[in-house]
mmCIF file of N, CA and C in Angstrom:
data_model
loop_
_atom_site.group_PDB
_atom_site.id
_atom_site.type_symbol
_atom_site.label_atom_id
_atom_site.label_comp_id
_atom_site.label_asym_id
_atom_site.label_seq_id
_atom_site.Cartn_x
_atom_site.Cartn_y
_atom_site.Cartn_z
ATOM 1 N N MET A 1 36.053 2.431 32.963
ATOM 2 C CA MET A 1 35.579 2.793 33.627
ATOM 3 C C MET A 1 34.287 2.718 34.119
ATOM 4 N N ASP A 2 33.548 2.823 34.713
ATOM 5 C CA ASP A 2 31.567 3.116 35.404
ATOM 6 C C ASP A 2 31.001 4.079 34.544
ATOM 7 N N TYR A 3 30.590 3.938 33.170
ATOM 8 C CA TYR A 3 29.685 4.786 32.590
ATOM 9 C C TYR A 3 28.672 5.054 33.063
ATOM 10 N N GLU A 4 27.974 3.931 33.291
ATOM 11 C CA GLU A 4 26.578 3.308 33.802
ATOM 12 C C GLU A 4 26.268 4.916 34.912
ATOM 13 N N LYS A 5 27.225 5.573 35.987
ATOM 14 C CA LYS A 5 27.537 6.535 36.613
ATOM 15 C C LYS A 5 26.341 7.948 36.141
ATOM 16 N N LEU A 6 27.358 8.068 35.447
ATOM 17 C CA LEU A 6 26.995 8.948 34.057
ATOM 18 C C LEU A 6 25.018 9.704 33.430
ATOM 19 N N LYS A 7 24.437 8.465 33.695
ATOM 20 C CA LYS A 7 23.155 7.963 33.623
ATOM 21 C C LYS A 7 22.386 8.949 34.391
ATOM 22 N N ASP A 8 22.759 9.187 35.660
ATOM 23 C CA ASP A 8 22.034 10.480 36.134
ATOM 24 C C ASP A 8 22.449 11.360 36.295
ATOM 25 N N ILE A 9 22.496 11.878 35.527
ATOM 26 C CA ILE A 9 23.843 13.073 35.329
ATOM 27 C C ILE A 9 23.296 14.059 34.476
ATOM 28 N N THR A 10 23.020 15.453 34.919
ATOM 29 C CA THR A 10 22.798 16.706 34.123
ATOM 30 C C THR A 10 23.615 17.273 33.379
ATOM 31 N N VAL A 11 24.731 17.682 31.886
ATOM 32 C CA VAL A 11 25.277 18.169 32.076
ATOM 33 C C VAL A 11 25.128 19.668 31.103
ATOM 34 N N LEU A 12 26.327 20.505 31.362
ATOM 35 C CA LEU A 12 25.916 21.857 30.711
ATOM 36 C C LEU A 12 26.723 21.598 29.307
ATOM 37 N N TYR A 13 26.351 21.740 28.106
ATOM 38 C CA TYR A 13 27.828 21.883 27.589
ATOM 39 C C TYR A 13 27.966 22.597 26.465
ATOM 40 N N VAL A 14 28.709 23.734 26.057
ATOM 41 C CA VAL A 14 28.697 25.312 26.224
ATOM 42 C C VAL A 14 29.976 25.238 24.828
ATOM 43 N N GLU A 15 29.212 25.973 23.835
ATOM 44 C CA GLU A 15 29.998 25.360 22.138
ATOM 45 C C GLU A 15 29.566 26.456 21.407
ATOM 46 N N ASP A 16 30.348 27.325 20.803
ATOM 47 C CA ASP A 16 29.585 28.173 19.930
ATOM 48 C C ASP A 16 29.760 27.061 18.089
ATOM 49 N N GLU A 17 30.851 26.922 17.736
ATOM 50 C CA GLU A 17 30.717 25.892 16.716
ATOM 51 C C GLU A 17 29.793 25.313 16.415
ATOM 52 N N ASP A 18 28.924 25.342 15.697
ATOM 53 C CA ASP A 18 27.299 24.628 15.429
ATOM 54 C C ASP A 18 28.140 22.964 14.961
ATOM 55 N N MET A 19 28.765 22.506 14.380
ATOM 56 C CA MET A 19 28.866 21.431 14.083
ATOM 57 C C MET A 19 29.860 20.391 15.081
ATOM 58 N N MET A 20 30.290 20.969 16.035
ATOM 59 C CA MET A 20 30.866 20.922 16.739
ATOM 60 C C MET A 20 30.209 20.636 18.063
ATOM 61 N N ARG A 21 29.193 21.394 18.098
ATOM 62 C CA ARG A 21 28.113 21.367 19.323
ATOM 63 C C ARG A 21 27.312 20.107 19.154
ATOM 64 N N GLU A 22 26.556 20.338 17.699
ATOM 65 C CA GLU A 22 25.755 19.631 17.232
ATOM 66 C C GLU A 22 26.288 17.766 17.450
ATOM 67 N N SER A 23 27.553 17.826 17.146
ATOM 68 C CA SER A 23 28.437 16.101 17.285
ATOM 69 C C SER A 23 28.528 15.646 18.889
ATOM 70 N N VAL A 24 28.914 16.969 19.429
ATOM 71 C CA VAL A 24 29.376 16.690 20.739
ATOM 72 C C VAL A 24 28.145 16.451 21.947
ATOM 73 N N VAL A 25 27.227 16.646 21.491
ATOM 74 C CA VAL A 25 25.660 16.692 22.432
ATOM 75 C C VAL A 25 25.134 15.996 21.393
ATOM 76 N N MET A 26 25.238 14.976 20.247
ATOM 77 C CA MET A 26 24.535 13.799 20.018
ATOM 78 C C MET A 26 25.294 12.814 21.297
ATOM 79 N N LEU A 27 26.623 12.784 21.443
ATOM 80 C CA LEU A 27 27.558 11.840 22.333
ATOM 81 C C LEU A 27 26.823 12.197 23.957
ATOM 82 N N LEU A 28 26.712 13.033 23.679
ATOM 83 C CA LEU A 28 26.422 13.438 25.482
ATOM 84 C C LEU A 28 25.504 12.931 26.290
ATOM 85 N N LYS A 29 23.750 13.217 24.734
ATOM 86 C CA LYS A 29 22.619 12.588 24.963
ATOM 87 C C LYS A 29 22.685 11.022 25.118
ATOM 88 N N ARG A 30 23.677 10.205 24.996
ATOM 89 C CA ARG A 30 23.583 8.648 24.406
ATOM 90 C C ARG A 30 24.202 8.171 26.043
ATOM 91 N N ARG A 31 24.524 8.687 27.195
ATOM 92 C CA ARG A 31 24.813 8.733 28.368
ATOM 93 C C ARG A 31 24.867 10.098 29.769
ATOM 94 N N PHE A 32 23.996 10.999 29.252
ATOM 95 C CA PHE A 32 23.603 11.180 29.890
ATOM 96 C C PHE A 32 22.181 11.571 30.496
ATOM 97 N N LYS A 33 21.184 11.727 31.376
ATOM 98 C CA LYS A 33 19.946 11.658 31.720
ATOM 99 C C LYS A 33 19.627 13.372 31.202
ATOM 100 N N LYS A 34 20.455 13.766 31.285
ATOM 101 C CA LYS A 34 19.879 15.442 30.513
ATOM 102 C C LYS A 34 21.158 15.869 29.887
ATOM 103 N N VAL A 35 20.606 17.245 28.470
ATOM 104 C CA VAL A 35 21.732 17.586 28.047
ATOM 105 C C VAL A 35 21.596 19.214 27.713
ATOM 106 N N LEU A 36 22.031 20.053 28.635
ATOM 107 C CA LEU A 36 21.539 21.068 28.342
ATOM 108 C C LEU A 36 22.523 22.231 27.304
ATOM 109 N N VAL A 37 22.188 23.023 26.568
ATOM 110 C CA VAL A 37 23.005 23.413 25.417
ATOM 111 C C VAL A 37 23.265 24.941 25.429
ATOM 112 N N ALA A 38 24.772 25.249 25.197
ATOM 113 C CA ALA A 38 24.806 27.179 25.156
ATOM 114 C C ALA A 38 25.558 27.178 24.414
ATOM 115 N N ALA A 39 25.388 28.506 23.229
ATOM 116 C CA ALA A 39 26.051 28.346 22.254
ATOM 117 C C ALA A 39 27.414 29.585 22.579
ATOM 118 N N ASN A 40 27.339 30.068 23.989
ATOM 119 C CA ASN A 40 28.054 31.135 24.205
ATOM 120 C C ASN A 40 27.876 31.279 25.961
ATOM 121 N N GLY A 41 28.664 31.795 26.194
ATOM 122 C CA GLY A 41 29.051 31.720 27.967
ATOM 123 C C GLY A 41 27.481 32.653 28.137
ATOM 124 N N LEU A 42 27.359 33.700 27.828
ATOM 125 C CA LEU A 42 25.892 34.847 28.541
ATOM 126 C C LEU A 42 25.075 33.604 28.537
ATOM 127 N N GLU A 43 24.621 32.788 27.357
ATOM 128 C CA GLU A 43 23.439 32.006 27.442
ATOM 129 C C GLU A 43 23.786 30.904 28.350
ATOM 130 N N ALA A 44 25.209 30.536 28.337
ATOM 131 C CA ALA A 44 25.883 29.397 29.210
ATOM 132 C C ALA A 44 24.689 29.783 30.853
ATOM 133 N N ILE A 45 25.421 31.037 31.462
ATOM 134 C CA ILE A 45 25.431 31.224 32.821
ATOM 135 C C ILE A 45 23.429 31.328 32.988
ATOM 136 N N ASP A 46 22.940 31.662 32.232
ATOM 137 C CA ASP A 46 21.109 32.124 32.118
ATOM 138 C C ASP A 46 20.883 30.165 32.749
ATOM 139 N N ILE A 47 21.921 29.615 31.939
ATOM 140 C CA ILE A 47 20.706 28.201 32.090
ATOM 141 C C ILE A 47 21.664 27.425 33.223
ATOM 142 N N TYR A 48 22.478 27.714 33.683
ATOM 143 C CA TYR A 48 23.195 27.456 34.417
ATOM 144 C C TYR A 48 22.760 27.800 35.722
ATOM 145 N N LYS A 49 21.927 29.219 36.205
ATOM 146 C CA LYS A 49 21.808 29.760 36.973
ATOM 147 C C LYS A 49 19.768 28.908 37.229
ATOM 148 N N ALA A 50 19.271 28.499 35.906
ATOM 149 C CA ALA A 50 17.990 28.514 35.896
ATOM 150 C C ALA A 50 18.244 26.874 36.748
ATOM 151 N N GLU A 51 18.611 25.750 35.723
ATOM 152 C CA GLU A 51 18.915 24.814 35.941
ATOM 153 C C GLU A 51 19.910 23.842 36.615
ATOM 154 N N ASN A 52 21.093 24.555 37.504
ATOM 155 C CA ASN A 52 21.675 23.784 38.603
ATOM 156 C C ASN A 52 22.494 22.295 37.983
ATOM 157 N N PRO A 53 23.382 22.483 36.885
ATOM 158 C CA PRO A 53 23.487 21.471 35.852
ATOM 159 C C PRO A 53 24.849 20.549 37.445
ATOM 160 N N ASP A 54 25.017 19.611 37.030
ATOM 161 C CA ASP A 54 26.201 18.405 37.486
ATOM 162 C C ASP A 54 27.149 19.221 37.208
ATOM 163 N N ILE A 55 27.239 19.043 35.927
ATOM 164 C CA ILE A 55 28.686 19.234 35.575
ATOM 165 C C ILE A 55 28.979 20.257 34.467
ATOM 166 N N VAL A 56 29.593 21.127 34.048
ATOM 167 C CA VAL A 56 29.978 21.769 32.601
ATOM 168 C C VAL A 56 31.200 21.866 32.360
ATOM 169 N N ILE A 57 30.914 21.506 30.501
ATOM 170 C CA ILE A 57 31.832 21.160 29.772
ATOM 171 C C ILE A 57 31.629 22.376 28.696
ATOM 172 N N THR A 58 32.579 23.122 28.938
ATOM 173 C CA THR A 58 32.732 24.502 27.874
ATOM 174 C C THR A 58 33.788 24.669 27.427
ATOM 175 N N ASP A 59 33.861 25.107 25.806
ATOM 176 C CA ASP A 59 34.748 25.762 25.490
ATOM 177 C C ASP A 59 35.239 26.891 25.836
ATOM 178 N N LEU A 60 36.507 27.207 25.159
ATOM 179 C CA LEU A 60 37.151 28.293 26.156
ATOM 180 C C LEU A 60 37.043 29.528 25.115
ATOM 181 N N GLN A 61 37.263 29.389 23.691
ATOM 182 C CA GLN A 61 36.948 30.875 22.748
ATOM 183 C C GLN A 61 35.520 30.756 22.120
ATOM 184 N N MET A 62 35.036 31.993 22.665
ATOM 185 C CA MET A 62 33.318 32.172 22.391
ATOM 186 C C MET A 62 33.674 33.543 21.668
ATOM 187 N N PRO A 63 32.430 33.443 21.087
ATOM 188 C CA PRO A 63 32.177 35.130 21.280
ATOM 189 C C PRO A 63 31.486 35.172 22.287
ATOM 190 N N VAL A 64 30.944 36.832 23.216
ATOM 191 C CA VAL A 64 30.082 37.272 23.816
ATOM 192 C C VAL A 64 30.591 36.837 25.154
ATOM 193 N N MET A 65 30.909 36.135 25.981
ATOM 194 C CA MET A 65 30.943 35.307 27.326
ATOM 195 C C MET A 65 32.619 34.433 25.899
ATOM 196 N N ASP A 66 33.603 33.786 26.664
ATOM 197 C CA ASP A 66 34.146 33.433 26.653
ATOM 198 C C ASP A 66 34.619 32.386 27.826
ATOM 199 N N GLY A 67 35.027 31.461 27.494
ATOM 200 C CA GLY A 67 34.874 30.104 28.899
ATOM 201 C C GLY A 67 35.364 30.503 30.120
ATOM 202 N N MET A 68 36.598 31.339 29.669
ATOM 203 C CA MET A 68 37.253 32.241 31.105
ATOM 204 C C MET A 68 36.299 32.491 32.089
ATOM 205 N N GLU A 69 35.655 33.237 31.668
ATOM 206 C CA GLU A 69 34.805 34.336 31.990
ATOM 207 C C GLU A 69 33.829 33.654 32.985
ATOM 208 N N LEU A 70 33.192 32.246 32.044
ATOM 209 C CA LEU A 70 32.337 31.767 32.320
ATOM 210 C C LEU A 70 32.657 30.582 33.627
ATOM 211 N N ALA A 71 34.024 30.259 33.296
ATOM 212 C CA ALA A 71 34.725 29.588 34.571
ATOM 213 C C ALA A 71 34.142 30.565 35.898
ATOM 214 N N ARG A 72 34.783 31.650 36.036
ATOM 215 C CA ARG A 72 34.862 32.501 36.941
ATOM 216 C C ARG A 72 33.511 32.862 37.393
ATOM 217 N N GLN A 73 32.777 33.098 36.412
ATOM 218 C CA GLN A 73 31.292 33.288 36.959
ATOM 219 C C GLN A 73 30.664 32.333 37.483
ATOM 220 N N ILE A 74 30.698 30.751 37.007
ATOM 221 C CA ILE A 74 30.274 29.708 38.105
ATOM 222 C C ILE A 74 31.070 29.176 39.371
ATOM 223 N N ARG A 75 32.278 29.500 39.394
ATOM 224 C CA ARG A 75 32.869 29.492 40.000
ATOM 225 C C ARG A 75 32.642 30.250 41.647
ATOM 226 N N ALA A 76 32.095 31.448 41.359
ATOM 227 C CA ALA A 76 31.319 32.914 41.897
ATOM 228 C C ALA A 76 30.045 32.102 42.712
ATOM 229 N N LEU A 77 29.359 31.238 41.565
ATOM 230 C CA LEU A 77 28.163 30.924 42.094
ATOM 231 C C LEU A 77 28.015 29.633 42.493
ATOM 232 N N GLY A 78 28.901 28.535 42.793
ATOM 233 C CA GLY A 78 29.184 27.878 43.476
ATOM 234 C C GLY A 78 30.300 26.681 43.291
ATOM 235 N N SER A 79 30.151 25.422 43.327
ATOM 236 C CA SER A 79 31.201 24.743 43.101
ATOM 237 C C SER A 79 31.145 23.148 42.235
ATOM 238 N N THR A 80 30.351 23.632 41.383
ATOM 239 C CA THR A 80 30.256 22.952 40.185
ATOM 240 C C THR A 80 31.268 22.438 39.540
ATOM 241 N N PRO A 81 31.706 21.233 38.887
ATOM 242 C CA PRO A 81 32.785 20.592 38.520
ATOM 243 C C PRO A 81 32.864 20.978 36.700
ATOM 244 N N ILE A 82 33.639 21.992 36.399
ATOM 245 C CA ILE A 82 33.891 22.707 35.245
ATOM 246 C C ILE A 82 35.031 21.649 34.306
ATOM 247 N N VAL A 83 34.736 21.537 33.578
ATOM 248 C CA VAL A 83 35.714 21.108 32.754
ATOM 249 C C VAL A 83 35.786 21.690 30.969
ATOM 250 N N VAL A 84 37.460 22.275 30.699
ATOM 251 C CA VAL A 84 37.505 23.468 29.678
ATOM 252 C C VAL A 84 37.498 22.805 28.817
ATOM 253 N N VAL A 85 37.643 22.891 27.564
ATOM 254 C CA VAL A 85 37.987 22.009 25.782
ATOM 255 C C VAL A 85 38.440 23.045 25.362
ATOM 256 N N SER A 86 39.473 23.198 24.512
ATOM 257 C CA SER A 86 40.521 24.199 24.062
ATOM 258 C C SER A 86 41.178 23.338 22.711
ATOM 259 N N ALA A 87 41.534 24.314 21.798
ATOM 260 C CA ALA A 87 42.551 23.339 21.112
ATOM 261 C C ALA A 87 43.706 23.932 21.114
ATOM 262 N N PHE A 88 44.211 24.754 22.407
ATOM 263 C CA PHE A 88 45.438 24.754 22.921
ATOM 264 C C PHE A 88 45.663 24.586 23.810
ATOM 265 N N ASN A 89 46.981 24.070 24.264
ATOM 266 C CA ASN A 89 47.908 23.341 25.454
ATOM 267 C C ASN A 89 48.515 24.506 25.834
ATOM 268 N N ASP A 90 48.614 26.118 26.119
ATOM 269 C CA ASP A 90 49.937 26.012 26.513
ATOM 270 C C ASP A 90 49.366 26.880 27.936
ATOM 271 N N ASP A 91 50.534 27.760 28.039
ATOM 272 C CA ASP A 91 49.785 28.228 29.538
ATOM 273 C C ASP A 91 49.028 29.466 29.919
ATOM 274 N N SER A 92 48.746 30.618 28.588
ATOM 275 C CA SER A 92 47.522 31.046 28.283
ATOM 276 C C SER A 92 46.800 30.942 28.345
ATOM 277 N N HIS A 93 46.205 29.589 27.859
ATOM 278 C CA HIS A 93 44.893 29.089 27.862
ATOM 279 C C HIS A 93 44.470 28.201 29.683
ATOM 280 N N GLN A 94 45.200 28.165 30.210
ATOM 281 C CA GLN A 94 45.612 27.866 31.098
ATOM 282 C C GLN A 94 43.628 28.410 32.391
ATOM 283 N N VAL A 95 42.603 27.366 32.658
ATOM 284 C CA VAL A 95 41.769 28.195 33.578
ATOM 285 C C VAL A 95 41.717 27.175 35.078
ATOM 286 N N PRO A 96 42.331 28.215 36.120
ATOM 287 C CA PRO A 96 42.502 28.095 37.527
ATOM 288 C C PRO A 96 40.958 27.666 37.723
ATOM 289 N N GLU A 97 40.132 28.219 37.069
ATOM 290 C CA GLU A 97 39.204 27.538 38.093
ATOM 291 C C GLU A 97 38.307 26.464 37.618
ATOM 292 N N ALA A 98 38.876 25.581 36.570
ATOM 293 C CA ALA A 98 38.310 24.683 35.802
ATOM 294 C C ALA A 98 38.747 23.006 36.727
ATOM 295 N N ASN A 99 38.415 22.065 36.463
ATOM 296 C CA ASN A 99 38.657 20.732 37.314
ATOM 297 C C ASN A 99 38.838 20.262 36.516
ATOM 298 N N GLY A 100 39.029 20.168 35.136
ATOM 299 C CA GLY A 100 39.641 19.310 34.072
ATOM 300 C C GLY A 100 39.467 20.009 32.851
ATOM 301 N N ARG A 101 40.240 19.101 32.033
ATOM 302 C CA ARG A 101 40.663 20.164 30.782
ATOM 303 C C ARG A 101 40.925 18.569 29.930
ATOM 304 N N LEU A 102 40.433 19.447 28.394
ATOM 305 C CA LEU A 102 40.068 18.195 27.073
ATOM 306 C C LEU A 102 40.727 18.724 25.983
ATOM 307 N N LEU A 103 41.722 18.426 25.457
ATOM 308 C CA LEU A 103 42.198 19.021 24.409
ATOM 309 C C LEU A 103 40.888 18.720 23.241
ATOM 310 N N LYS A 104 40.982 19.516 22.002
ATOM 311 C CA LYS A 104 40.167 19.427 21.045
ATOM 312 C C LYS A 104 41.329 18.654 20.023
ATOM 313 N N PRO A 105 40.540 17.859 18.805
ATOM 314 C CA PRO A 105 39.521 16.883 19.137
ATOM 315 C C PRO A 105 39.221 16.327 20.130
ATOM 316 N N ILE A 106 37.726 16.162 20.350
ATOM 317 C CA ILE A 106 37.530 15.661 21.780
ATOM 318 C C ILE A 106 37.073 13.764 21.496
ATOM 319 N N ARG A 107 37.644 13.507 22.062
ATOM 320 C CA ARG A 107 38.105 11.897 21.598
ATOM 321 C C ARG A 107 36.757 11.443 23.135
ATOM 322 N N LYS A 108 35.868 10.393 22.764
ATOM 323 C CA LYS A 108 34.691 10.226 23.434
ATOM 324 C C LYS A 108 35.217 9.715 24.647
ATOM 325 N N ASN A 109 35.713 8.887 24.622
ATOM 326 C CA ASN A 109 36.032 7.921 26.291
ATOM 327 C C ASN A 109 37.326 9.030 27.159
ATOM 328 N N ASP A 110 37.929 10.028 26.353
ATOM 329 C CA ASP A 110 38.342 10.873 27.027
ATOM 330 C C ASP A 110 37.205 11.820 27.822
ATOM 331 N N LEU A 111 36.853 11.897 27.280
ATOM 332 C CA LEU A 111 35.653 13.219 27.141
ATOM 333 C C LEU A 111 34.801 12.026 28.956
ATOM 334 N N PHE A 112 34.380 10.958 28.725
ATOM 335 C CA PHE A 112 33.728 10.621 30.121
ATOM 336 C C PHE A 112 34.266 10.076 31.275
ATOM 337 N N ASP A 113 35.670 10.074 30.317
ATOM 338 C CA ASP A 113 36.661 9.254 31.583
ATOM 339 C C ASP A 113 36.529 10.810 32.613
ATOM 340 N N ILE A 114 37.378 11.854 31.722
ATOM 341 C CA ILE A 114 37.509 13.386 32.985
ATOM 342 C C ILE A 114 36.257 13.750 33.827
ATOM 343 N N VAL A 115 34.999 13.597 32.950
ATOM 344 C CA VAL A 115 33.698 13.662 33.746
ATOM 345 C C VAL A 115 33.573 12.813 35.088
ATOM 346 N N LEU A 116 33.723 12.117 34.890
ATOM 347 C CA LEU A 116 33.778 10.835 35.676
ATOM 348 C C LEU A 116 34.796 11.088 36.860
ATOM 349 N N ASP A 117 36.307 11.741 36.629
ATOM 350 C CA ASP A 117 36.924 11.898 37.617
ATOM 351 C C ASP A 117 36.410 12.953 38.510
ATOM 352 N N CYS A 118 35.861 14.173 37.326
ATOM 353 C CA CYS A 118 35.603 15.303 38.131
ATOM 354 C C CYS A 118 34.929 15.548 39.002
ATOM 355 N N LEU A 119 33.644 13.956 38.476
ATOM 356 C CA LEU A 119 32.477 14.454 39.413
ATOM 357 C C LEU A 119 32.596 13.088 40.925
ATOM 358 N N SER A 120 33.864 12.435 40.653
ATOM 359 C CA SER A 120 34.245 11.239 41.602
ATOM 360 C C SER A 120 35.243 12.167 42.756
ATOM 361 N N ALA A 121 35.740 13.583 41.985
ATOM 362 C CA ALA A 121 36.745 13.925 43.303
ATOM 363 C C ALA A 121 35.979 15.225 44.194
#
């Protein structure tokens, strides 16, 4: 894959677990132009409205506002690609508004590949 295309992209990453958030943000900062970070969906929707990122990567299970509700609200505002990250791969954790899905633990190449796929769709 041509990861060079990612250098002009602004990504909003939403994750409530501190250690997971910090490790993925370090990874994202190596590839993306700008990385915006939120710890829950409510923070994320405010950042989304203010910054208009190119793509949103969100965990599903979070306090305050979960990833499903965040995806619904983002979809109501526009067509920004959304990648959902979850430890679960069953029907109750499917998000119709999402353009892509990643299972935890996140693998670096899977993350970048799905972002490229979503942005080129």
